[in-house]
Amino acid sequence: MIKCLIIDDEPLAVQLLADYVQTDDELELVNTFTNPIKALHFLEDHPVDLLFLDVEMPELTGIQLMTIANGKYQVILTTAYENYAIKGFEFNVIDYLVKPISLERFLIAVQRAKQRLTPKEGNTAMEHTAKQRMEYIFVKNGFKIQRVNLEDILYLESSNDYVSIHTQQEHILTLDTIRHFEELLPPDQFTRVHRSYIVALNKINYIENNRIAIGKQLIPVSKTYQKDFLKMIGND
């Protein structure tokens, strides 16, 4: 079963796509959103396989949302404007549907999605390798989408609905969750040590009394994460 999410600021477009999804027994519609920012928050705790994503939305464009997601989801773009097709395929989208969307054209796109999402031997290893090759991420910082190089990150700190990314140059505050970054960042470079902290392993100066020193900052290691952390650094 392919879990789907529809994101489009036009309610009628959402309803049409929802009706189309219901025609295929292999698709499960998890939720629909007319607000892309709310959709991003939903995705933090409700992973899906496929996004039907509109391009032109006032709060956040589909291109911006894909940039923030950083390849985490397979996407079928939907839009009334053909001029976004080239940009969409730069993100390796499955298909590009121009409105008004016919059922026949929708089903063709879905078939392409099924082909890409069919489990293949070695996929897990490939995904792990891809994470290892990551050199940067994009995060929403105020009204801009900012690139953050992984090598510059010292640690991440969670506070309510925000995460502060502490780098060697600056602190970047983004509306996101620590859990999202835990899933996003390469596990051989970053590890969670507390409900509020993720640290860059190569930036640790020393560990003493269940606290990690990174520069002048002391970061607590909670009991929940202590065993896995010590095992990771070879001190279990």
PDB file of C-alpha atoms in Angstrom:
ATOM      1  CA  MET A   1       0.000   0.000   0.000  1.00  0.00           C
ATOM      2  CA  ILE A   2       1.354   3.414  -1.019  1.00  0.00           C
ATOM      3  CA  LYS A   3       0.609   6.093   1.579  1.00  0.00           C
ATOM      4  CA  CYS A   4      -0.237   9.426  -0.066  1.00  0.00           C
ATOM      5  CA  LEU A   5      -0.592  13.044   0.990  1.00  0.00           C
ATOM      6  CA  ILE A   6      -2.236  15.781  -1.090  1.00  0.00           C
ATOM      7  CA  ILE A   7      -1.001  19.359  -0.708  1.00  0.00           C
ATOM      8  CA  ASP A   8      -2.779  22.040  -2.747  1.00  0.00           C
ATOM      9  CA  ASP A   9      -4.115  25.442  -1.722  1.00  0.00           C
ATOM     10  CA  GLU A  10      -7.208  24.996  -3.924  1.00  0.00           C
ATOM     11  CA  PRO A  11      -9.903  22.942  -2.112  1.00  0.00           C
ATOM     12  CA  LEU A  12     -11.532  21.839  -5.386  1.00  0.00           C
ATOM     13  CA  ALA A  13      -8.197  20.537  -6.672  1.00  0.00           C
ATOM     14  CA  VAL A  14      -7.691  18.659  -3.402  1.00  0.00           C
ATOM     15  CA  GLN A  15     -11.118  17.059  -3.680  1.00  0.00           C
ATOM     16  CA  LEU A  16     -10.532  15.998  -7.282  1.00  0.00           C
ATOM     17  CA  LEU A  17      -7.224  14.323  -6.440  1.00  0.00           C
ATOM     18  CA  ALA A  18      -8.754  12.693  -3.356  1.00  0.00           C
ATOM     19  CA  ASP A  19     -11.511  11.216  -5.539  1.00  0.00           C
ATOM     20  CA  TYR A  20      -8.898   9.951  -7.997  1.00  0.00           C
ATOM     21  CA  VAL A  21      -6.869   8.323  -5.213  1.00  0.00           C
ATOM     22  CA  GLN A  22      -9.970   6.412  -4.093  1.00  0.00           C
ATOM     23  CA  THR A  23     -10.142   4.698  -7.494  1.00  0.00           C
ATOM     24  CA  ASP A  24      -6.908   2.776  -6.845  1.00  0.00           C
ATOM     25  CA  ASP A  25      -6.902   0.117  -4.134  1.00  0.00           C
ATOM     26  CA  GLU A  26      -3.110   0.294  -3.854  1.00  0.00           C
ATOM     27  CA  LEU A  27      -3.204   3.933  -2.731  1.00  0.00           C
ATOM     28  CA  GLU A  28      -4.011   5.041   0.823  1.00  0.00           C
ATOM     29  CA  LEU A  29      -4.861   8.713   1.332  1.00  0.00           C
ATOM     30  CA  VAL A  30      -3.364   9.610   4.710  1.00  0.00           C
ATOM     31  CA  ASN A  31      -4.415  13.275   4.753  1.00  0.00           C
ATOM     32  CA  THR A  32      -4.938  16.418   2.660  1.00  0.00           C
ATOM     33  CA  PHE A  33      -3.736  19.982   3.249  1.00  0.00           C
ATOM     34  CA  THR A  34      -4.369  23.378   1.698  1.00  0.00           C
ATOM     35  CA  ASN A  35      -1.585  24.862   3.842  1.00  0.00           C
ATOM     36  CA  PRO A  36       1.896  23.489   2.980  1.00  0.00           C
ATOM     37  CA  ILE A  37       3.443  24.562   6.299  1.00  0.00           C
ATOM     38  CA  LYS A  38       0.855  22.558   8.235  1.00  0.00           C
ATOM     39  CA  ALA A  39       1.569  19.656   5.902  1.00  0.00           C
ATOM     40  CA  LEU A  40       5.272  19.799   6.786  1.00  0.00           C
ATOM     41  CA  HIS A  41       4.436  19.675  10.496  1.00  0.00           C
ATOM     42  CA  PHE A  42       2.154  16.685   9.882  1.00  0.00           C
ATOM     43  CA  LEU A  43       4.890  14.856   7.980  1.00  0.00           C
ATOM     44  CA  GLU A  44       7.245  15.107  10.947  1.00  0.00           C
ATOM     45  CA  ASP A  45       5.242  12.443  12.803  1.00  0.00           C
ATOM     46  CA  HIS A  46       3.317  10.783   9.942  1.00  0.00           C
ATOM     47  CA  PRO A  47       5.677   9.540   7.224  1.00  0.00           C
ATOM     48  CA  VAL A  48       4.191   8.867   3.799  1.00  0.00           C
ATOM     49  CA  ASP A  49       5.475   7.448   0.522  1.00  0.00           C
ATOM     50  CA  LEU A  50       4.085   9.852  -2.045  1.00  0.00           C
ATOM     51  CA  LEU A  51       3.150  13.546  -2.220  1.00  0.00           C
ATOM     52  CA  PHE A  52       0.730  15.031  -4.722  1.00  0.00           C
ATOM     53  CA  LEU A  53       2.163  18.520  -4.499  1.00  0.00           C
ATOM     54  CA  ASP A  54       0.959  21.793  -6.000  1.00  0.00           C
ATOM     55  CA  VAL A  55       3.652  24.212  -7.151  1.00  0.00           C
ATOM     56  CA  GLU A  56       2.023  27.620  -6.730  1.00  0.00           C
ATOM     57  CA  MET A  57       0.994  28.156  -3.084  1.00  0.00           C
ATOM     58  CA  PRO A  58       1.151  31.432  -1.121  1.00  0.00           C
ATOM     59  CA  GLU A  59       2.705  30.212   2.152  1.00  0.00           C
ATOM     60  CA  LEU A  60       5.356  27.957   0.634  1.00  0.00           C
ATOM     61  CA  THR A  61       5.775  26.875  -2.976  1.00  0.00           C
ATOM     62  CA  GLY A  62       6.015  23.237  -3.933  1.00  0.00           C
ATOM     63  CA  ILE A  63       9.631  23.810  -5.023  1.00  0.00           C
ATOM     64  CA  GLN A  64      10.485  25.272  -1.615  1.00  0.00           C
ATOM     65  CA  LEU A  65       8.774  22.387   0.155  1.00  0.00           C
ATOM     66  CA  MET A  66      10.790  19.851  -1.866  1.00  0.00           C
ATOM     67  CA  THR A  67      13.958  21.765  -1.020  1.00  0.00           C
ATOM     68  CA  ILE A  68      13.168  21.564   2.702  1.00  0.00           C
ATOM     69  CA  ALA A  69      12.226  17.867   2.433  1.00  0.00           C
ATOM     70  CA  ASN A  70      15.621  17.234   0.797  1.00  0.00           C
ATOM     71  CA  GLY A  71      14.539  14.187  -1.190  1.00  0.00           C
ATOM     72  CA  LYS A  72      12.753  12.461   1.662  1.00  0.00           C
ATOM     73  CA  TYR A  73       9.514  11.897  -0.282  1.00  0.00           C
ATOM     74  CA  GLN A  74       8.584  10.824  -3.776  1.00  0.00           C
ATOM     75  CA  VAL A  75       6.624  13.607  -5.486  1.00  0.00           C
ATOM     76  CA  ILE A  76       4.081  14.027  -8.273  1.00  0.00           C
ATOM     77  CA  LEU A  77       3.804  17.751  -9.006  1.00  0.00           C
ATOM     78  CA  THR A  78       0.444  19.294  -9.916  1.00  0.00           C
ATOM     79  CA  THR A  79       0.095  22.785 -11.340  1.00  0.00           C
ATOM     80  CA  ALA A  80      -1.675  24.971 -13.860  1.00  0.00           C
ATOM     81  CA  TYR A  81       1.667  26.218 -15.232  1.00  0.00           C
ATOM     82  CA  GLU A  82       3.811  24.169 -17.597  1.00  0.00           C
ATOM     83  CA  ASN A  83       6.896  26.345 -17.112  1.00  0.00           C
ATOM     84  CA  TYR A  84       7.795  24.584 -13.835  1.00  0.00           C
ATOM     85  CA  ALA A  85       8.359  21.211 -15.503  1.00  0.00           C
ATOM     86  CA  ILE A  86      12.134  21.540 -15.923  1.00  0.00           C
ATOM     87  CA  LYS A  87      12.565  22.751 -12.342  1.00  0.00           C
ATOM     88  CA  GLY A  88      10.440  19.854 -11.101  1.00  0.00           C
ATOM     89  CA  PHE A  89      12.526  17.248 -12.829  1.00  0.00           C
ATOM     90  CA  GLU A  90      15.676  18.731 -11.303  1.00  0.00           C
ATOM     91  CA  PHE A  91      14.237  17.287  -8.081  1.00  0.00           C
ATOM     92  CA  ASN A  92      13.716  13.902  -9.774  1.00  0.00           C
ATOM     93  CA  VAL A  93       9.943  14.088  -9.380  1.00  0.00           C
ATOM     94  CA  ILE A  94       7.961  11.083 -10.571  1.00  0.00           C
ATOM     95  CA  ASP A  95       5.678  13.052 -12.875  1.00  0.00           C
ATOM     96  CA  TYR A  96       4.338  16.516 -13.629  1.00  0.00           C
ATOM     97  CA  LEU A  97       0.556  16.883 -14.012  1.00  0.00           C
ATOM     98  CA  VAL A  98      -0.859  20.022 -15.617  1.00  0.00           C
ATOM     99  CA  LYS A  99      -4.330  21.088 -14.462  1.00  0.00           C
ATOM    100  CA  PRO A 100      -7.070  20.280 -15.271  1.00  0.00           C
ATOM    101  CA  ILE A 101      -5.949  16.725 -14.546  1.00  0.00           C
ATOM    102  CA  SER A 102      -7.816  13.865 -16.171  1.00  0.00           C
ATOM    103  CA  LEU A 103      -8.239  10.518 -14.437  1.00  0.00           C
ATOM    104  CA  GLU A 104      -6.386   8.793 -17.267  1.00  0.00           C
ATOM    105  CA  ARG A 105      -3.347  11.073 -16.885  1.00  0.00           C
ATOM    106  CA  PHE A 106      -3.492  10.695 -13.099  1.00  0.00           C
ATOM    107  CA  LEU A 107      -3.390   6.894 -13.355  1.00  0.00           C
ATOM    108  CA  ILE A 108      -0.381   7.044 -15.680  1.00  0.00           C
ATOM    109  CA  ALA A 109       1.482   9.086 -13.058  1.00  0.00           C
ATOM    110  CA  VAL A 110       0.446   6.658 -10.323  1.00  0.00           C
ATOM    111  CA  GLN A 111       1.743   3.714 -12.352  1.00  0.00           C
ATOM    112  CA  ARG A 112       5.116   5.462 -12.604  1.00  0.00           C
ATOM    113  CA  ALA A 113       5.031   5.990  -8.838  1.00  0.00           C
ATOM    114  CA  LYS A 114       4.378   2.285  -8.248  1.00  0.00           C
ATOM    115  CA  GLN A 115       7.344   1.358 -10.414  1.00  0.00           C
ATOM    116  CA  ARG A 116       9.655   3.650  -8.472  1.00  0.00           C
ATOM    117  CA  LEU A 117       8.312   2.700  -5.050  1.00  0.00           C
ATOM    118  CA  THR A 118       8.416  -1.065  -5.606  1.00  0.00           C
ATOM    119  CA  PRO A 119      10.894  -2.439  -3.038  1.00  0.00           C
ATOM    120  CA  LYS A 120      14.108  -3.653  -4.618  1.00  0.00           C
ATOM    121  CA  GLU A 121      16.954  -5.585  -3.075  1.00  0.00           C
ATOM    122  CA  GLY A 122      19.666  -3.267  -1.879  1.00  0.00           C
ATOM    123  CA  ASN A 123      17.453  -0.175  -1.450  1.00  0.00           C
ATOM    124  CA  THR A 124      18.241   0.111   2.270  1.00  0.00           C
ATOM    125  CA  ALA A 125      21.961   0.029   1.623  1.00  0.00           C
ATOM    126  CA  MET A 126      21.583   2.594  -1.160  1.00  0.00           C
ATOM    127  CA  GLU A 127      19.637   4.962   1.098  1.00  0.00           C
ATOM    128  CA  HIS A 128      22.309   4.629   3.797  1.00  0.00           C
ATOM    129  CA  THR A 129      25.033   5.385   1.266  1.00  0.00           C
ATOM    130  CA  ALA A 130      23.097   8.422   0.032  1.00  0.00           C
ATOM    131  CA  LYS A 131      22.884   9.754   3.582  1.00  0.00           C
ATOM    132  CA  GLN A 132      26.616   9.268   3.994  1.00  0.00           C
ATOM    133  CA  ARG A 133      27.204  11.393   0.874  1.00  0.00           C
ATOM    134  CA  MET A 134      25.075  14.287   2.137  1.00  0.00           C
ATOM    135  CA  GLU A 135      27.080  17.479   2.359  1.00  0.00           C
ATOM    136  CA  TYR A 136      24.368  19.995   3.200  1.00  0.00           C
ATOM    137  CA  ILE A 137      20.709  20.486   4.076  1.00  0.00           C
ATOM    138  CA  PHE A 138      18.220  23.288   3.431  1.00  0.00           C
ATOM    139  CA  VAL A 139      16.177  24.783   6.278  1.00  0.00           C
ATOM    140  CA  LYS A 140      13.565  27.527   6.487  1.00  0.00           C
ATOM    141  CA  ASN A 141      15.025  30.509   8.320  1.00  0.00           C
ATOM    142  CA  GLY A 142      12.487  33.322   8.629  1.00  0.00           C
ATOM    143  CA  PHE A 143      11.417  34.237   5.096  1.00  0.00           C
ATOM    144  CA  LYS A 144      14.311  32.502   3.368  1.00  0.00           C
ATOM    145  CA  ILE A 145      15.415  28.933   2.658  1.00  0.00           C
ATOM    146  CA  GLN A 146      18.991  28.628   3.880  1.00  0.00           C
ATOM    147  CA  ARG A 147      21.648  26.103   2.973  1.00  0.00           C
ATOM    148  CA  VAL A 148      23.574  24.655   5.913  1.00  0.00           C
ATOM    149  CA  ASN A 149      26.769  22.688   5.309  1.00  0.00           C
ATOM    150  CA  LEU A 150      26.927  19.583   7.523  1.00  0.00           C
ATOM    151  CA  GLU A 151      30.616  20.142   8.205  1.00  0.00           C
ATOM    152  CA  ASP A 152      29.779  23.500   9.837  1.00  0.00           C
ATOM    153  CA  ILE A 153      27.207  22.090  12.307  1.00  0.00           C
ATOM    154  CA  LEU A 154      28.326  21.783  15.936  1.00  0.00           C
ATOM    155  CA  TYR A 155      25.036  20.689  17.497  1.00  0.00           C
ATOM    156  CA  LEU A 156      21.258  21.159  17.284  1.00  0.00           C
ATOM    157  CA  GLU A 157      19.081  22.274  20.173  1.00  0.00           C
ATOM    158  CA  SER A 158      15.309  21.904  20.389  1.00  0.00           C
ATOM    159  CA  SER A 159      13.037  24.455  22.052  1.00  0.00           C
ATOM    160  CA  ASN A 160       9.255  24.082  21.787  1.00  0.00           C
ATOM    161  CA  ASP A 161       8.395  24.151  18.063  1.00  0.00           C
ATOM    162  CA  TYR A 162      11.817  25.386  16.960  1.00  0.00           C
ATOM    163  CA  VAL A 163      15.272  23.934  16.464  1.00  0.00           C
ATOM    164  CA  SER A 164      18.410  26.028  16.780  1.00  0.00           C
ATOM    165  CA  ILE A 165      21.226  24.835  14.534  1.00  0.00           C
ATOM    166  CA  HIS A 166      24.519  25.906  16.071  1.00  0.00           C
ATOM    167  CA  THR A 167      27.251  26.189  13.453  1.00  0.00           C
ATOM    168  CA  GLN A 168      30.791  27.480  13.552  1.00  0.00           C
ATOM    169  CA  GLN A 169      29.591  30.770  12.066  1.00  0.00           C
ATOM    170  CA  GLU A 170      26.074  31.377  13.423  1.00  0.00           C
ATOM    171  CA  HIS A 171      22.909  30.098  15.105  1.00  0.00           C
ATOM    172  CA  ILE A 172      20.057  29.331  12.716  1.00  0.00           C
ATOM    173  CA  LEU A 173      16.527  29.121  14.145  1.00  0.00           C
ATOM    174  CA  THR A 174      14.069  27.047  12.125  1.00  0.00           C
ATOM    175  CA  LEU A 175      10.465  25.992  12.681  1.00  0.00           C
ATOM    176  CA  ASP A 176      10.959  22.236  12.854  1.00  0.00           C
ATOM    177  CA  THR A 177      11.388  19.299  15.246  1.00  0.00           C
ATOM    178  CA  ILE A 178      14.484  17.586  16.580  1.00  0.00           C
ATOM    179  CA  ARG A 179      12.998  14.278  15.479  1.00  0.00           C
ATOM    180  CA  HIS A 180      12.950  15.386  11.859  1.00  0.00           C
ATOM    181  CA  PHE A 181      16.653  16.206  11.992  1.00  0.00           C
ATOM    182  CA  GLU A 182      17.395  12.918  13.746  1.00  0.00           C
ATOM    183  CA  GLU A 183      15.896  11.104  10.747  1.00  0.00           C
ATOM    184  CA  LEU A 184      17.414  13.450   8.182  1.00  0.00           C
ATOM    185  CA  LEU A 185      21.068  13.695   9.258  1.00  0.00           C
ATOM    186  CA  PRO A 186      23.629  10.955   8.488  1.00  0.00           C
ATOM    187  CA  PRO A 187      23.825   8.625  11.538  1.00  0.00           C
ATOM    188  CA  ASP A 188      27.573   8.143  11.148  1.00  0.00           C
ATOM    189  CA  GLN A 189      28.103  11.894  11.627  1.00  0.00           C
ATOM    190  CA  PHE A 190      25.338  12.980  14.024  1.00  0.00           C
ATOM    191  CA  THR A 191      23.671  11.358  17.006  1.00  0.00           C
ATOM    192  CA  ARG A 192      20.920  12.291  19.419  1.00  0.00           C
ATOM    193  CA  VAL A 193      22.092  12.400  23.035  1.00  0.00           C
ATOM    194  CA  HIS A 194      19.110  14.052  24.728  1.00  0.00           C
ATOM    195  CA  ARG A 195      15.471  14.800  23.897  1.00  0.00           C
ATOM    196  CA  SER A 196      16.613  18.333  23.084  1.00  0.00           C
ATOM    197  CA  TYR A 197      20.065  17.778  21.539  1.00  0.00           C
ATOM    198  CA  ILE A 198      21.770  16.241  18.518  1.00  0.00           C
ATOM    199  CA  VAL A 199      25.563  16.533  18.327  1.00  0.00           C
ATOM    200  CA  ALA A 200      28.108  16.323  15.525  1.00  0.00           C
ATOM    201  CA  LEU A 201      30.427  13.476  16.513  1.00  0.00           C
ATOM    202  CA  ASN A 202      33.523  15.037  14.982  1.00  0.00           C
ATOM    203  CA  LYS A 203      32.999  18.266  16.954  1.00  0.00           C
ATOM    204  CA  ILE A 204      33.124  16.622  20.418  1.00  0.00           C
ATOM    205  CA  ASN A 205      36.099  17.808  22.475  1.00  0.00           C
ATOM    206  CA  TYR A 206      35.582  15.511  25.457  1.00  0.00           C
ATOM    207  CA  ILE A 207      32.936  13.692  27.528  1.00  0.00           C
ATOM    208  CA  GLU A 208      32.802  13.967  31.312  1.00  0.00           C
ATOM    209  CA  ASN A 209      30.097  13.208  33.908  1.00  0.00           C
ATOM    210  CA  ASN A 210      27.452  12.521  31.235  1.00  0.00           C
ATOM    211  CA  ARG A 211      28.139  15.825  29.551  1.00  0.00           C
ATOM    212  CA  ILE A 212      29.612  16.496  26.123  1.00  0.00           C
ATOM    213  CA  ALA A 213      31.901  19.453  25.570  1.00  0.00           C
ATOM    214  CA  ILE A 214      31.720  21.102  22.160  1.00  0.00           C
ATOM    215  CA  GLY A 215      33.742  24.262  22.321  1.00  0.00           C
ATOM    216  CA  LYS A 216      32.567  26.080  25.445  1.00  0.00           C
ATOM    217  CA  GLN A 217      29.135  24.452  25.394  1.00  0.00           C
ATOM    218  CA  LEU A 218      28.331  21.547  27.740  1.00  0.00           C
ATOM    219  CA  ILE A 219      25.556  19.290  26.444  1.00  0.00           C
ATOM    220  CA  PRO A 220      23.836  16.723  28.695  1.00  0.00           C
ATOM    221  CA  VAL A 221      23.613  13.050  27.779  1.00  0.00           C
ATOM    222  CA  SER A 222      20.322  11.656  29.078  1.00  0.00           C
ATOM    223  CA  LYS A 223      19.862   8.080  30.326  1.00  0.00           C
ATOM    224  CA  THR A 224      17.551   7.357  27.400  1.00  0.00           C
ATOM    225  CA  TYR A 225      20.343   7.874  24.873  1.00  0.00           C
ATOM    226  CA  GLN A 226      23.400   7.121  27.010  1.00  0.00           C
ATOM    227  CA  LYS A 227      23.799   3.414  26.154  1.00  0.00           C
ATOM    228  CA  ASP A 228      23.518   3.892  22.379  1.00  0.00           C
ATOM    229  CA  PHE A 229      25.809   6.899  22.464  1.00  0.00           C
ATOM    230  CA  LEU A 230      28.552   5.121  24.399  1.00  0.00           C
ATOM    231  CA  LYS A 231      28.259   2.135  22.066  1.00  0.00           C
ATOM    232  CA  MET A 232      28.625   4.423  19.069  1.00  0.00           C
ATOM    233  CA  ILE A 233      31.878   5.914  20.349  1.00  0.00           C
ATOM    234  CA  GLY A 234      33.192   2.504  21.430  1.00  0.00           C
ATOM    235  CA  ASN A 235      32.849   2.928  25.186  1.00  0.00           C
ATOM    236  CA  ASP A 236      29.861   0.710  25.996  1.00  0.00           C
TER     237      ASP A 236
END
